Amino acid sequence: VPAAPPAPLGCDDPESEAAAEAAVNYINGHSHHGYKFALNRIEDIRVVPQGPNNDIIFLELDLLETKCPILSPTPLANCTVRSFAEHAVEGDCDVKLQRVDGTLSVLASKCHSHADSSEDILKVCPDCPLLASLNNTEVLETVSAALNDYNSKTTDSYLRLLEIGRAKVQYYPAHIVVAEFAVGATNCSAEEAKANAGACQLLPEDQSNFGFCTSVMVKRPSQDLQVDCQLYGHQVPVPAIPLLSRPGVTYIHPGQDTS
Amino acid sequence: SVTKRAVAGAAQHDKVPRPVGFVPRPPPCPGKIRHFDI
């Protein structure tokens, strides 16, 4: 009697978790936009045997955005998942992997990210500020003012904007704009840039130095601007295969969309 | 030879008492939620 087919893999089986971990590492390692994503749930798994010790695995994953920018060297295990009240962003990914003699490799991956619905947030937290569109005028003004403020005070490289990661606008009890954005060091010092900022270009990939800034602009009851930027130092670049679609993200080169 | 069992018979057959301590296997998917569901 032919051997009974193996029982279908459960989504919480160790083999499924290993495949999901390989998929999430691939997704985070090959994206250059937004934030790192962490596994929240394995929605489905399907294994299609190809021969002895050779399987194709189809995974359906539910991910959640963390607070770590995608270019941050922080290991994913140390990245905090954004809480529901901070207006979480979910990633839905379909990943195809191959497992040969126990070694997993990603063959294809397609993801879509979307912020949680405002209604859901306000139901739980009526006063929580919501994510603003990244093209919001107040957001763009805040990012521009914050970057100018930082560059006017730093003694290091002149920084250029790479992309705005996320932003929120609160109107009550104070009018506050909070924005997070990714930056890159240029080939100018901040002093040189005062003469001709237009000539300052991002450092070439083999010397690149990326960083991340958080800014808080209080508009009412009194004007105040706080900026904090952290540069990561040079890291070994990874081939840019953008994966997670980033709705509304402003790129330094328009049209650089993601699949 | 394969014989088609009457539904009643099959139903009776399924009424076979389960061994003591039998824990039904949780549905294989979707898996557990690690953070929260949105």
mmCIF file of C-alpha atoms in Angstrom:
data_model
loop_
_atom_site.group_PDB
_atom_site.id
_atom_site.type_symbol
_atom_site.label_atom_id
_atom_site.label_comp_id
_atom_site.label_asym_id
_atom_site.label_seq_id
_atom_site.Cartn_x
_atom_site.Cartn_y
_atom_site.Cartn_z
ATOM 1 C CA VAL A 1 0.000 0.000 0.000
ATOM 2 C CA PRO A 2 1.593 3.352 -0.989
ATOM 3 C CA ALA A 3 2.770 5.334 2.041
ATOM 4 C CA ALA A 4 0.135 7.796 3.198
ATOM 5 C CA PRO A 5 0.973 11.389 2.140
ATOM 6 C CA PRO A 6 2.537 13.382 5.021
ATOM 7 C CA ALA A 7 0.011 15.311 7.104
ATOM 8 C CA PRO A 8 -0.256 18.931 5.832
ATOM 9 C CA LEU A 9 2.099 21.289 7.663
ATOM 10 C CA GLY A 10 0.478 23.345 10.392
ATOM 11 C CA CYS A 11 1.121 27.098 10.365
ATOM 12 C CA ASP A 12 2.724 26.893 13.812
ATOM 13 C CA ASP A 13 4.927 23.882 13.043
ATOM 14 C CA PRO A 14 8.677 24.453 13.443
ATOM 15 C CA GLU A 15 9.224 23.912 9.708
ATOM 16 C CA SER A 16 6.648 26.610 8.922
ATOM 17 C CA GLU A 17 8.250 29.015 11.379
ATOM 18 C CA ALA A 18 11.670 28.395 9.844
ATOM 19 C CA ALA A 19 10.311 29.130 6.367
ATOM 20 C CA ALA A 20 8.566 32.271 7.636
ATOM 21 C CA GLU A 21 11.751 33.501 9.289
ATOM 22 C CA ALA A 22 13.697 33.026 6.052
ATOM 23 C CA ALA A 23 10.979 34.916 4.159
ATOM 24 C CA VAL A 24 10.863 37.853 6.607
ATOM 25 C CA ASN A 25 14.664 38.162 6.624
ATOM 26 C CA TYR A 26 14.623 38.202 2.824
ATOM 27 C CA ILE A 27 11.884 40.866 2.682
ATOM 28 C CA ASN A 28 13.639 43.131 5.181
ATOM 29 C CA GLY A 29 17.047 42.497 3.630
ATOM 30 C CA HIS A 30 15.920 43.454 0.136
ATOM 31 C CA SER A 31 13.810 46.515 0.738
ATOM 32 C CA HIS A 32 15.139 50.068 0.840
ATOM 33 C CA HIS A 33 12.028 51.918 1.914
ATOM 34 C CA GLY A 34 10.100 52.493 5.090
ATOM 35 C CA TYR A 35 10.584 50.285 8.128
ATOM 36 C CA LYS A 36 11.478 46.699 8.995
ATOM 37 C CA PHE A 37 8.546 44.315 9.326
ATOM 38 C CA ALA A 38 8.121 41.561 11.918
ATOM 39 C CA LEU A 39 6.112 38.362 11.601
ATOM 40 C CA ASN A 40 2.698 38.597 13.214
ATOM 41 C CA ARG A 41 0.992 35.501 11.870
ATOM 42 C CA ILE A 42 1.484 32.721 9.333
ATOM 43 C CA GLU A 43 -1.835 32.816 7.500
ATOM 44 C CA ASP A 44 -1.262 29.772 5.322
ATOM 45 C CA ILE A 45 1.410 27.373 4.108
ATOM 46 C CA ARG A 46 1.375 24.918 1.210
ATOM 47 C CA VAL A 47 4.192 22.488 0.426
ATOM 48 C CA VAL A 48 4.502 21.030 -3.092
ATOM 49 C CA PRO A 49 7.039 18.181 -3.206
ATOM 50 C CA GLN A 50 9.329 18.292 -6.243
ATOM 51 C CA GLY A 51 11.287 15.154 -5.498
ATOM 52 C CA PRO A 52 13.442 13.686 -2.726
ATOM 53 C CA ASN A 53 14.381 16.484 -0.224
ATOM 54 C CA ASN A 54 13.136 19.089 -2.673
ATOM 55 C CA ASP A 55 9.965 21.092 -1.918
ATOM 56 C CA ILE A 56 8.406 24.305 -3.135
ATOM 57 C CA ILE A 57 6.758 26.156 -0.240
ATOM 58 C CA PHE A 58 4.052 28.812 -0.655
ATOM 59 C CA LEU A 59 3.641 31.065 2.376
ATOM 60 C CA GLU A 60 0.997 33.664 3.141
ATOM 61 C CA LEU A 61 2.310 35.969 5.886
ATOM 62 C CA ASP A 62 0.808 38.723 8.002
ATOM 63 C CA LEU A 63 3.530 41.187 9.062
ATOM 64 C CA LEU A 64 3.528 44.276 11.279
ATOM 65 C CA GLU A 65 5.697 47.366 10.868
ATOM 66 C CA THR A 66 8.354 47.906 13.519
ATOM 67 C CA LYS A 67 9.909 51.184 14.667
ATOM 68 C CA CYS A 68 13.245 50.337 12.999
ATOM 69 C CA PRO A 69 13.874 52.110 9.717
ATOM 70 C CA ILE A 70 14.730 49.643 6.936
ATOM 71 C CA LEU A 71 18.289 50.985 6.700
ATOM 72 C CA SER A 72 18.921 50.694 10.433
ATOM 73 C CA PRO A 73 21.574 48.111 11.424
ATOM 74 C CA THR A 74 19.444 47.142 14.470
ATOM 75 C CA PRO A 75 18.697 43.386 14.414
ATOM 76 C CA LEU A 76 14.991 42.681 13.807
ATOM 77 C CA ALA A 77 14.755 40.875 17.151
ATOM 78 C CA ASN A 78 15.470 44.231 18.851
ATOM 79 C CA CYS A 79 12.918 46.162 16.819
ATOM 80 C CA THR A 80 9.701 47.049 18.623
ATOM 81 C CA VAL A 81 6.480 46.459 16.724
ATOM 82 C CA ARG A 82 4.428 49.655 16.509
ATOM 83 C CA SER A 83 1.488 49.432 18.849
ATOM 84 C CA PHE A 84 -2.094 49.542 17.668
ATOM 85 C CA ALA A 85 -2.544 53.018 19.218
ATOM 86 C CA GLU A 86 0.491 54.356 17.333
ATOM 87 C CA HIS A 87 -1.442 53.601 14.149
ATOM 88 C CA ALA A 88 -0.004 50.245 13.130
ATOM 89 C CA VAL A 89 0.904 49.367 9.544
ATOM 90 C CA GLU A 90 0.298 45.816 8.340
ATOM 91 C CA GLY A 91 2.128 43.987 5.580
ATOM 92 C CA ASP A 92 0.495 41.134 3.643
ATOM 93 C CA CYS A 93 3.043 38.995 1.833
ATOM 94 C CA ASP A 94 2.915 36.005 -0.497
ATOM 95 C CA VAL A 95 6.282 34.270 -0.618
ATOM 96 C CA LYS A 96 7.489 31.313 -2.679
ATOM 97 C CA LEU A 97 10.474 29.400 -1.311
ATOM 98 C CA GLN A 98 12.399 26.305 -2.232
ATOM 99 C CA ARG A 99 13.761 23.857 0.331
ATOM 100 C CA VAL A 100 16.523 21.568 -0.892
ATOM 101 C CA ASP A 101 18.133 19.225 1.638
ATOM 102 C CA GLY A 102 16.737 21.458 4.407
ATOM 103 C CA THR A 103 18.181 24.688 2.956
ATOM 104 C CA LEU A 104 15.597 27.391 2.311
ATOM 105 C CA SER A 105 15.845 30.022 -0.438
ATOM 106 C CA VAL A 106 13.282 32.632 -1.497
ATOM 107 C CA LEU A 107 12.231 32.368 -5.151
ATOM 108 C CA ALA A 108 9.664 35.198 -5.225
ATOM 109 C CA SER A 109 7.961 37.590 -2.855
ATOM 110 C CA LYS A 110 5.152 40.101 -3.226
ATOM 111 C CA CYS A 111 3.974 42.321 -0.408
ATOM 112 C CA HIS A 112 1.484 45.079 0.164
ATOM 113 C CA SER A 113 1.469 47.310 3.233
ATOM 114 C CA HIS A 114 -1.431 49.369 4.546
ATOM 115 C CA ALA A 115 -2.104 51.400 7.663
ATOM 116 C CA ASP A 116 -4.839 50.259 9.989
ATOM 117 C CA SER A 117 -8.162 52.019 9.443
ATOM 118 C CA SER A 118 -8.577 55.341 11.276
ATOM 119 C CA GLU A 119 -11.985 54.241 12.553
ATOM 120 C CA ASP A 120 -10.442 51.239 14.311
ATOM 121 C CA ILE A 121 -7.822 53.426 16.004
ATOM 122 C CA LEU A 122 -10.302 56.120 17.099
ATOM 123 C CA LYS A 123 -12.642 53.455 18.467
ATOM 124 C CA VAL A 124 -9.905 52.315 20.851
ATOM 125 C CA CYS A 125 -8.098 55.645 21.318
ATOM 126 C CA PRO A 126 -10.232 58.706 20.453
ATOM 127 C CA ASP A 127 -7.400 61.176 21.153
ATOM 128 C CA CYS A 128 -4.643 59.301 19.316
ATOM 129 C CA PRO A 129 -3.170 61.305 16.427
ATOM 130 C CA LEU A 130 -3.497 59.488 13.112
ATOM 131 C CA LEU A 131 -0.997 58.941 10.332
ATOM 132 C CA ALA A 132 -0.951 61.865 7.914
ATOM 133 C CA SER A 133 -0.438 61.637 4.191
ATOM 134 C CA LEU A 134 3.263 61.976 3.475
ATOM 135 C CA ASN A 135 2.457 64.697 0.939
ATOM 136 C CA ASN A 136 0.633 66.751 3.572
ATOM 137 C CA THR A 137 1.833 70.371 3.350
ATOM 138 C CA GLU A 138 2.409 70.684 7.086
ATOM 139 C CA VAL A 139 4.427 67.455 7.040
ATOM 140 C CA LEU A 140 6.610 68.638 4.162
ATOM 141 C CA GLU A 141 7.146 72.021 5.872
ATOM 142 C CA THR A 142 8.124 70.304 9.132
ATOM 143 C CA VAL A 143 10.599 67.959 7.435
ATOM 144 C CA SER A 144 12.149 70.799 5.464
ATOM 145 C CA ALA A 145 12.440 73.044 8.530
ATOM 146 C CA ALA A 146 13.819 70.194 10.647
ATOM 147 C CA LEU A 147 16.480 69.211 8.101
ATOM 148 C CA ASN A 148 17.514 72.852 7.592
ATOM 149 C CA ASP A 149 17.691 73.322 11.346
ATOM 150 C CA TYR A 150 19.862 70.210 11.770
ATOM 151 C CA ASN A 151 22.169 71.124 8.882
ATOM 152 C CA SER A 152 22.572 74.677 10.211
ATOM 153 C CA LYS A 153 23.813 73.358 13.562
ATOM 154 C CA THR A 154 25.846 70.263 12.674
ATOM 155 C CA THR A 155 29.623 70.250 12.254
ATOM 156 C CA ASP A 156 29.438 66.963 10.274
ATOM 157 C CA SER A 157 28.295 66.223 6.731
ATOM 158 C CA TYR A 158 25.459 68.076 5.119
ATOM 159 C CA LEU A 159 22.470 65.685 5.079
ATOM 160 C CA ARG A 160 19.999 65.216 2.256
ATOM 161 C CA LEU A 161 16.452 63.846 2.529
ATOM 162 C CA LEU A 162 16.003 60.241 1.284
ATOM 163 C CA GLU A 163 12.347 59.677 2.133
ATOM 164 C CA ILE A 164 9.707 60.538 4.715
ATOM 165 C CA GLY A 165 8.893 57.384 6.705
ATOM 166 C CA ARG A 166 5.784 58.406 8.581
ATOM 167 C CA ALA A 167 4.133 61.512 10.010
ATOM 168 C CA LYS A 168 1.260 62.519 12.262
ATOM 169 C CA VAL A 169 -0.574 65.792 12.755
ATOM 170 C CA GLN A 170 -2.338 66.503 16.040
ATOM 171 C CA TYR A 171 -4.682 69.489 16.443
ATOM 172 C CA TYR A 172 -5.841 69.186 20.047
ATOM 173 C CA PRO A 173 -4.941 70.022 22.819
ATOM 174 C CA ALA A 174 -1.918 71.450 20.946
ATOM 175 C CA HIS A 175 -1.184 71.711 17.223
ATOM 176 C CA ILE A 176 1.799 69.408 16.724
ATOM 177 C CA VAL A 177 3.380 67.827 13.649
ATOM 178 C CA VAL A 178 5.582 64.742 14.201
ATOM 179 C CA ALA A 179 7.619 63.457 11.265
ATOM 180 C CA GLU A 180 10.236 60.720 10.804
ATOM 181 C CA PHE A 181 12.492 60.724 7.769
ATOM 182 C CA ALA A 182 15.533 58.948 6.345
ATOM 183 C CA VAL A 183 18.623 60.940 5.396
ATOM 184 C CA GLY A 184 21.927 60.366 3.628
ATOM 185 C CA ALA A 185 25.293 62.046 4.153
ATOM 186 C CA THR A 186 26.612 64.060 1.194
ATOM 187 C CA ASN A 187 30.100 64.896 -0.047
ATOM 188 C CA CYS A 188 29.882 68.353 1.572
ATOM 189 C CA SER A 189 30.449 69.563 5.062
ATOM 190 C CA ALA A 190 27.591 71.624 6.479
ATOM 191 C CA GLU A 191 29.871 74.678 6.143
ATOM 192 C CA GLU A 192 30.550 74.058 2.426
ATOM 193 C CA ALA A 193 26.846 73.535 1.820
ATOM 194 C CA LYS A 194 26.095 77.068 3.012
ATOM 195 C CA ALA A 195 27.881 78.317 -0.095
ATOM 196 C CA ASN A 196 26.281 75.957 -2.622
ATOM 197 C CA ALA A 197 24.017 73.182 -1.290
ATOM 198 C CA GLY A 198 22.986 72.263 -4.825
ATOM 199 C CA ALA A 199 26.459 70.880 -5.483
ATOM 200 C CA CYS A 200 26.225 68.477 -2.534
ATOM 201 C CA GLN A 201 25.547 64.918 -3.681
ATOM 202 C CA LEU A 202 24.795 61.762 -1.696
ATOM 203 C CA LEU A 203 27.962 59.747 -1.076
ATOM 204 C CA PRO A 204 28.567 56.892 -3.527
ATOM 205 C CA GLU A 205 27.284 53.469 -2.452
ATOM 206 C CA ASP A 206 30.706 52.238 -1.332
ATOM 207 C CA GLN A 207 30.953 55.146 1.148
ATOM 208 C CA SER A 208 27.245 55.666 1.848
ATOM 209 C CA ASN A 209 26.262 56.802 5.301
ATOM 210 C CA PHE A 210 22.534 56.745 5.986
ATOM 211 C CA GLY A 211 20.646 57.893 9.022
ATOM 212 C CA PHE A 212 17.269 58.674 10.432
ATOM 213 C CA CYS A 213 15.716 61.783 11.953
ATOM 214 C CA THR A 214 12.700 62.375 14.146
ATOM 215 C CA SER A 215 11.229 65.845 14.360
ATOM 216 C CA VAL A 216 8.502 67.448 16.448
ATOM 217 C CA MET A 217 7.149 70.834 15.445
ATOM 218 C CA VAL A 218 4.806 72.498 17.951
ATOM 219 C CA LYS A 219 2.723 75.169 16.210
ATOM 220 C CA ARG A 220 0.339 76.109 18.970
ATOM 221 C CA PRO A 221 0.176 77.277 21.734
ATOM 222 C CA SER A 222 3.791 78.365 21.009
ATOM 223 C CA GLN A 223 6.221 77.609 18.202
ATOM 224 C CA ASP A 224 8.921 75.025 18.931
ATOM 225 C CA LEU A 225 10.981 72.652 16.795
ATOM 226 C CA GLN A 226 12.976 69.646 18.010
ATOM 227 C CA VAL A 227 15.093 67.480 15.703
ATOM 228 C CA ASP A 228 17.124 64.374 16.469
ATOM 229 C CA CYS A 229 19.172 62.654 13.747
ATOM 230 C CA GLN A 230 21.204 59.444 14.103
ATOM 231 C CA LEU A 231 23.681 58.401 11.379
ATOM 232 C CA TYR A 232 24.385 54.645 11.100
ATOM 233 C CA GLY A 233 27.887 54.856 9.667
ATOM 234 C CA HIS A 234 28.882 53.008 6.479
ATOM 235 C CA GLN A 235 27.199 49.614 5.900
ATOM 236 C CA VAL A 236 27.649 46.990 3.191
ATOM 237 C CA PRO A 237 24.930 47.725 0.596
ATOM 238 C CA VAL A 238 22.342 45.038 -0.324
ATOM 239 C CA PRO A 239 21.016 44.820 -3.939
ATOM 240 C CA ALA A 240 17.942 47.061 -4.129
ATOM 241 C CA ILE A 241 14.943 44.811 -4.896
ATOM 242 C CA PRO A 242 12.103 46.882 -3.437
ATOM 243 C CA LEU A 243 9.303 44.670 -2.128
ATOM 244 C CA LEU A 244 6.915 46.345 0.244
ATOM 245 C CA SER A 245 4.704 48.850 -1.524
ATOM 246 C CA ARG A 246 4.806 52.084 0.476
ATOM 247 C CA PRO A 247 1.531 53.967 -0.069
ATOM 248 C CA GLY A 248 2.104 57.715 -0.113
ATOM 249 C CA VAL A 249 5.827 57.666 0.630
ATOM 250 C CA THR A 250 7.751 60.626 -0.820
ATOM 251 C CA TYR A 251 10.926 59.510 -2.563
ATOM 252 C CA ILE A 252 13.840 61.754 -3.345
ATOM 253 C CA HIS A 253 13.561 60.499 -6.975
ATOM 254 C CA PRO A 254 9.841 60.523 -7.959
ATOM 255 C CA GLY A 255 8.732 57.464 -9.894
ATOM 256 C CA GLN A 256 11.012 55.148 -7.960
ATOM 257 C CA ASP A 257 8.062 52.940 -7.176
ATOM 258 C CA THR A 258 8.169 49.526 -5.579
ATOM 259 C CA SER A 259 6.609 46.285 -6.782
ATOM 260 C CA SER B 1 -14.307 -4.897 -3.133
ATOM 261 C CA VAL B 2 -15.405 -1.453 -2.042
ATOM 262 C CA THR B 3 -18.905 -1.233 -0.601
ATOM 263 C CA LYS B 4 -20.757 2.010 0.000
ATOM 264 C CA ARG B 5 -21.749 2.187 3.651
ATOM 265 C CA ALA B 6 -25.153 3.593 4.502
ATOM 266 C CA VAL B 7 -24.833 7.040 6.024
ATOM 267 C CA ALA B 8 -26.405 5.832 9.268
ATOM 268 C CA GLY B 9 -23.843 3.070 9.481
ATOM 269 C CA ALA B 10 -21.049 5.483 8.798
ATOM 270 C CA ALA B 11 -22.449 7.882 11.367
ATOM 271 C CA GLN B 12 -22.598 5.042 13.868
ATOM 272 C CA HIS B 13 -19.048 4.122 12.926
ATOM 273 C CA ASP B 14 -17.952 7.712 13.623
ATOM 274 C CA LYS B 15 -19.578 7.449 17.014
ATOM 275 C CA VAL B 16 -16.651 5.232 17.974
ATOM 276 C CA PRO B 17 -15.701 6.543 21.430
ATOM 277 C CA ARG B 18 -12.419 8.500 21.321
ATOM 278 C CA PRO B 19 -9.559 7.261 23.478
ATOM 279 C CA VAL B 20 -9.315 8.940 26.886
ATOM 280 C CA GLY B 21 -7.094 12.045 26.729
ATOM 281 C CA PHE B 22 -7.714 12.533 23.017
ATOM 282 C CA VAL B 23 -6.977 16.156 22.201
ATOM 283 C CA PRO B 24 -8.296 17.258 18.812
ATOM 284 C CA ARG B 25 -5.485 18.785 16.720
ATOM 285 C CA PRO B 26 -5.953 22.565 16.328
ATOM 286 C CA PRO B 27 -6.746 23.599 12.769
ATOM 287 C CA PRO B 28 -3.394 23.743 10.923
ATOM 288 C CA CYS B 29 -3.847 27.345 9.691
ATOM 289 C CA PRO B 30 -3.941 30.253 10.222
ATOM 290 C CA GLY B 31 -1.278 30.165 12.910
ATOM 291 C CA LYS B 32 -0.974 31.969 16.227
ATOM 292 C CA ILE B 33 -0.949 35.784 16.427
ATOM 293 C CA ARG B 34 2.377 37.023 17.820
ATOM 294 C CA HIS B 35 1.498 40.693 18.460
ATOM 295 C CA PHE B 36 -2.065 41.784 17.742
ATOM 296 C CA ASP B 37 -4.635 41.422 15.015
ATOM 297 C CA ILE B 38 -5.561 44.491 12.930
#
